[in-house]
Coordinates of C-alpha atoms in Angstrom, one line a residue:
K1 CA -5.4 -9.9 16.6
Y2 CA -3.3 -7.2 17.4
Y3 CA -5.3 -4.1 17.6
K4 CA -8.1 -6.8 19.1
N5 CA -5.6 -7.2 22.0
Y6 CA -5.0 -3.5 22.5
A7 CA -8.4 -2.4 22.8
Y8 CA -8.9 -5.6 25.5
Y9 CA -6.2 -4.0 27.3
F10 CA -8.0 -0.9 27.8
L11 CA -12.0 -1.9 27.4
K12 CA -11.3 -4.1 30.3
L13 CA -11.5 -1.6 32.8
V14 CA -14.9 -0.4 31.8
L15 CA -16.9 -3.4 30.3
P16 CA -17.7 -6.6 31.8
I17 CA -15.2 -9.2 30.4
P18 CA -17.6 -11.6 28.8
L19 CA -19.6 -8.4 27.4
L20 CA -15.7 -7.2 26.2
R21 CA -14.7 -10.3 24.5
F22 CA -18.3 -11.1 22.6
L23 CA -17.7 -7.2 21.0
L24 CA -14.2 -7.8 20.3
D25 CA -15.1 -11.2 18.6
I26 CA -17.6 -9.6 16.4
A27 CA -15.3 -6.4 15.6
E28 CA -12.9 -9.1 14.3
Y29 CA -15.2 -11.0 12.2
L30 CA -16.4 -7.6 10.6
F31 CA -12.8 -6.3 9.8
N32 CA -12.1 -9.8 8.6
F33 CA -15.6 -10.0 6.3
A34 CA -14.2 -6.1 4.8
L35 CA -11.2 -7.7 4.2
D36 CA -13.0 -10.6 2.1
L37 CA -15.0 -7.9 0.4
T38 CA -12.1 -5.8 -0.7
W39 CA -10.8 -9.1 -2.2
I40 CA -14.4 -9.6 -4.2
F41 CA -14.1 -6.1 -5.5
T42 CA -10.3 -6.3 -6.7
R43 CA -9.9 -9.4 -7.5
H44 CA -11.1 -8.7 -11.3
Y45 CA -8.4 -6.1 -11.1
T46 CA -5.4 -7.8 -9.7
P47 CA -2.9 -9.2 -11.9
Q48 CA -1.9 -13.2 -11.5
R49 CA 1.4 -12.4 -10.6
F50 CA -0.4 -11.5 -7.4
I51 CA -2.1 -14.1 -7.0
D52 CA 0.3 -16.9 -7.6
E53 CA 2.8 -15.0 -5.1
V54 CA 0.2 -14.8 -2.3
R55 CA -0.6 -18.7 -3.3
G56 CA 3.1 -19.3 -3.1
I57 CA 3.8 -17.9 0.6
A58 CA 1.0 -19.2 1.8
D59 CA 2.0 -22.7 0.6
G60 CA 5.1 -22.2 1.8
S61 CA 4.9 -20.6 5.4
G62 CA 1.7 -23.2 6.0
I63 CA -0.5 -19.9 6.6
P64 CA -4.1 -20.3 4.9
Y65 CA -4.4 -18.8 1.7
M66 CA -7.3 -16.5 2.4
E67 CA -5.7 -15.2 5.8
Y68 CA -2.7 -14.4 3.7
M69 CA -4.8 -12.8 1.0
R70 CA -6.5 -10.6 3.7
M71 CA -3.1 -9.5 5.0
S72 CA -1.9 -8.6 1.7
L73 CA -5.2 -6.5 0.9
F74 CA -4.7 -4.6 4.5
P75 CA -3.4 -1.3 2.8
E76 CA -5.7 -1.1 0.0
L77 CA -8.8 -1.7 3.1
I78 CA -7.3 1.3 5.1
K79 CA -5.5 3.4 2.4
G80 CA -2.8 4.6 4.8
A81 CA -1.7 7.8 5.7
C82 CA 1.7 8.0 6.0
S83 CA 4.4 11.2 5.2
L84 CA 6.3 12.2 2.3
V85 CA 9.2 14.3 1.7
G86 CA 10.8 15.2 -0.9
A87 CA 14.1 17.8 -0.7
W88 CA 16.2 19.4 -3.6
N89 CA 18.7 22.4 -4.4
S90 CA 18.9 24.8 -1.8
S91 CA 16.9 22.8 0.4
T92 CA 19.6 20.0 0.8
F93 CA 23.1 20.3 1.9
D94 CA 24.7 19.3 -1.0
H95 CA 21.8 20.6 -3.8
N96 CA 21.5 16.6 -4.3
A97 CA 17.7 15.4 -4.6
Y98 CA 16.8 13.2 -1.6
F99 CA 13.5 11.3 -1.1
M100 CA 11.6 10.1 2.0
R101 CA 8.4 7.9 2.7
A102 CA 7.8 7.4 6.6
F103 CA 5.6 4.6 7.3
D104 CA 3.9 6.5 10.4
W105 CA 0.6 6.1 10.2
D106 CA 0.6 3.9 13.3
I107 CA 4.1 3.8 14.7
D108 CA 3.1 0.7 17.2
A109 CA 1.4 -1.4 14.8
P110 CA 3.4 -5.0 14.6
M111 CA 4.6 -4.9 11.0
T112 CA 7.1 -1.8 12.0
K113 CA 8.6 -4.7 14.0
F114 CA 9.5 -6.3 10.7
P115 CA 11.0 -4.0 7.9
L116 CA 11.8 -5.7 4.8
I117 CA 13.4 -5.1 1.4
V118 CA 13.1 -7.7 -0.9
V119 CA 14.5 -7.4 -4.5
Y120 CA 12.6 -9.0 -7.4
H121 CA 14.4 -10.6 -10.1
P122 CA 11.1 -11.4 -12.3
T123 CA 11.3 -13.4 -15.6
E124 CA 7.9 -12.2 -16.7
P125 CA 8.6 -10.4 -20.0
G126 CA 9.1 -6.4 -20.0
S127 CA 10.2 -6.8 -16.5
L128 CA 12.8 -5.0 -14.4
T129 CA 14.8 -5.9 -11.3
F130 CA 13.3 -3.9 -8.4
A131 CA 13.7 -3.3 -4.5
N132 CA 10.4 -3.2 -2.6
I133 CA 10.8 -1.6 0.5
G134 CA 8.1 -2.1 2.8
Y135 CA 7.4 -5.1 5.4
G136 CA 7.4 -8.7 6.1
G137 CA 3.5 -10.1 4.9
V138 CA 3.2 -7.0 2.5
I139 CA 3.4 -7.9 -1.1
G140 CA 2.6 -4.6 -3.0
A141 CA 5.0 -1.6 -3.0
F142 CA 4.9 1.4 -0.5
T143 CA 8.2 2.6 -1.2
A144 CA 10.4 0.8 -4.6
V145 CA 13.3 1.6 -6.9
N146 CA 13.6 -0.2 -10.1
E147 CA 17.3 -1.0 -12.3
K148 CA 16.6 1.6 -14.1
G149 CA 16.4 4.4 -11.5
L150 CA 13.1 5.3 -11.0
V151 CA 12.1 5.8 -7.3
I152 CA 8.2 6.0 -6.4
G153 CA 6.6 6.4 -2.8
M154 CA 2.9 7.2 -1.5
K155 CA 0.8 8.6 0.9
H156 CA -3.1 8.4 1.2
W157 CA -4.7 12.0 0.6
P158 CA -8.4 12.8 0.9
A159 CA -10.1 13.6 -2.2
T160 CA -9.9 16.8 -3.8
S161 CA -13.0 19.1 -4.3
A162 CA -12.6 17.7 -8.1
D163 CA -13.5 14.6 -7.2
N164 CA -17.1 12.9 -7.4
V165 CA -16.4 10.1 -5.9
K166 CA -13.8 9.7 -3.0
T167 CA -13.1 6.3 -3.1
R168 CA -14.6 3.3 -5.0
L169 CA -14.6 -0.5 -3.9
S170 CA -13.4 -2.2 -7.6
G171 CA -10.2 -1.7 -8.9
K172 CA -6.5 -2.2 -9.0
P173 CA -5.2 -2.1 -5.3
W174 CA -2.8 1.5 -4.9
H175 CA 0.0 -0.7 -3.6
Y176 CA -0.1 -3.6 -6.2
A177 CA -0.6 -0.8 -9.1
L178 CA 2.8 1.0 -7.5
R179 CA 4.8 -2.3 -7.6
D180 CA 4.0 -3.1 -11.0
I181 CA 5.5 0.6 -11.9
A182 CA 8.5 -0.6 -10.5
Q183 CA 8.3 -4.0 -12.2
F184 CA 8.0 -2.7 -15.7
K185 CA 8.1 1.3 -16.0
S186 CA 11.6 3.0 -16.6
K187 CA 10.1 6.4 -17.4
L188 CA 8.1 9.1 -15.3
S189 CA 6.0 9.5 -18.2
D190 CA 5.5 5.6 -18.7
A191 CA 4.3 5.6 -15.3
I192 CA 1.7 8.3 -15.4
T193 CA 0.1 6.3 -18.5
E194 CA 0.1 3.4 -16.4
L195 CA -1.7 5.0 -14.0
N196 CA -4.0 6.8 -16.3
S197 CA -5.0 3.4 -17.7
I198 CA -5.9 1.5 -14.2
V199 CA -9.4 1.6 -12.5
R200 CA -8.4 3.6 -9.6
T201 CA -9.7 3.0 -5.9
C202 CA -8.7 6.0 -4.1
S203 CA -6.8 9.5 -4.1
I204 CA -3.2 9.1 -3.2
P205 CA -0.3 11.6 -3.9
V206 CA 2.6 9.7 -5.4
S207 CA 6.0 10.9 -5.2
Y208 CA 8.5 10.1 -8.0
T209 CA 12.1 10.6 -8.8
H210 CA 14.7 8.9 -11.1
L211 CA 18.3 8.8 -10.3
T212 CA 19.1 11.1 -12.9
L213 CA 17.0 13.9 -12.2
P214 CA 17.5 16.7 -9.6
T215 CA 14.1 17.1 -8.5
I216 CA 11.1 14.9 -6.6
R217 CA 8.1 15.1 -8.9
L218 CA 4.6 14.6 -7.2
V219 CA 1.9 13.2 -9.0
Q220 CA -2.1 13.6 -7.5
I221 CA -4.1 10.4 -8.3
S222 CA -7.4 10.1 -7.4
V223 CA -10.6 8.1 -8.7
V224 CA -11.3 10.7 -11.4
A225 CA -8.2 11.6 -12.8
V226 CA -4.1 12.0 -12.3
S227 CA -2.5 15.1 -12.7
L228 CA 1.4 15.7 -12.7
K229 CA 2.3 19.0 -10.3
K230 CA 4.6 21.3 -11.2
K231 CA 6.1 21.7 -7.8

C-alpha cells in the first residue's frame, strides 16, 4: 500500500486519475501474485516452525494468513540491498571488533518506523536462545545474535562471474536460513556447513563474528557455492 500511494502521489500529476487507479490496481495484483509464487516455490524448503509462526501471528492479530505469509516473504522476493560494515584491530578506537548492518535499501519504507528486537526462547531440540534484530512483521533474520555469541548479518549482492544462475525461484528463503543458523548453530564452521547443505536462492554476503573473536568474517553465498573470504 505504501508504494502504491507513493506512486499515486507523483503520477496523478501526469496521468488521468481513473487510468492511474487502474494501473496501480494492476500493479498491486501483480505484486501480490509474485509473492504468492514465491510462497509456492519456497514452501517445500520452508521448515514447519516458520509456517506455524506465521499462522500464530495471523490468528492472534486478525491479519489473514496468506496476507501475513506474503509479508513474511517480502525480503525473499526483493532480496534486499543493505550495507554491512565490519571493523577491528587498528580500524577501531579500542582495537575490538565491531559489526553493523544498516537497513538502508529504502530508508522511507514503512517498516523502518517499527524496529523490533525479538528474543526467542525456542523449545525445539537443539535450539539456542537468540535475538532477532529487525522489524515488526518480519520473522526471518536480517541480523541476529545467539546465546553462544554467534552474530550474523547479510546484504544482497549481484551474482559473481562464477555463478551460472543469478537467482533460483525454489529454495529456502535466505532470511529463514539465517534465522535457523542463529537458532541452532554456535560456531562459524557449523554455520558454513548448514549454508552448504541448503538449496540457496540468491547471492548474499553474510558477515559473521563471534563474541570471542577479534575479527569479522565474510561468507559469500551464491546459488552454486559458499565460500569463506580470508579478509
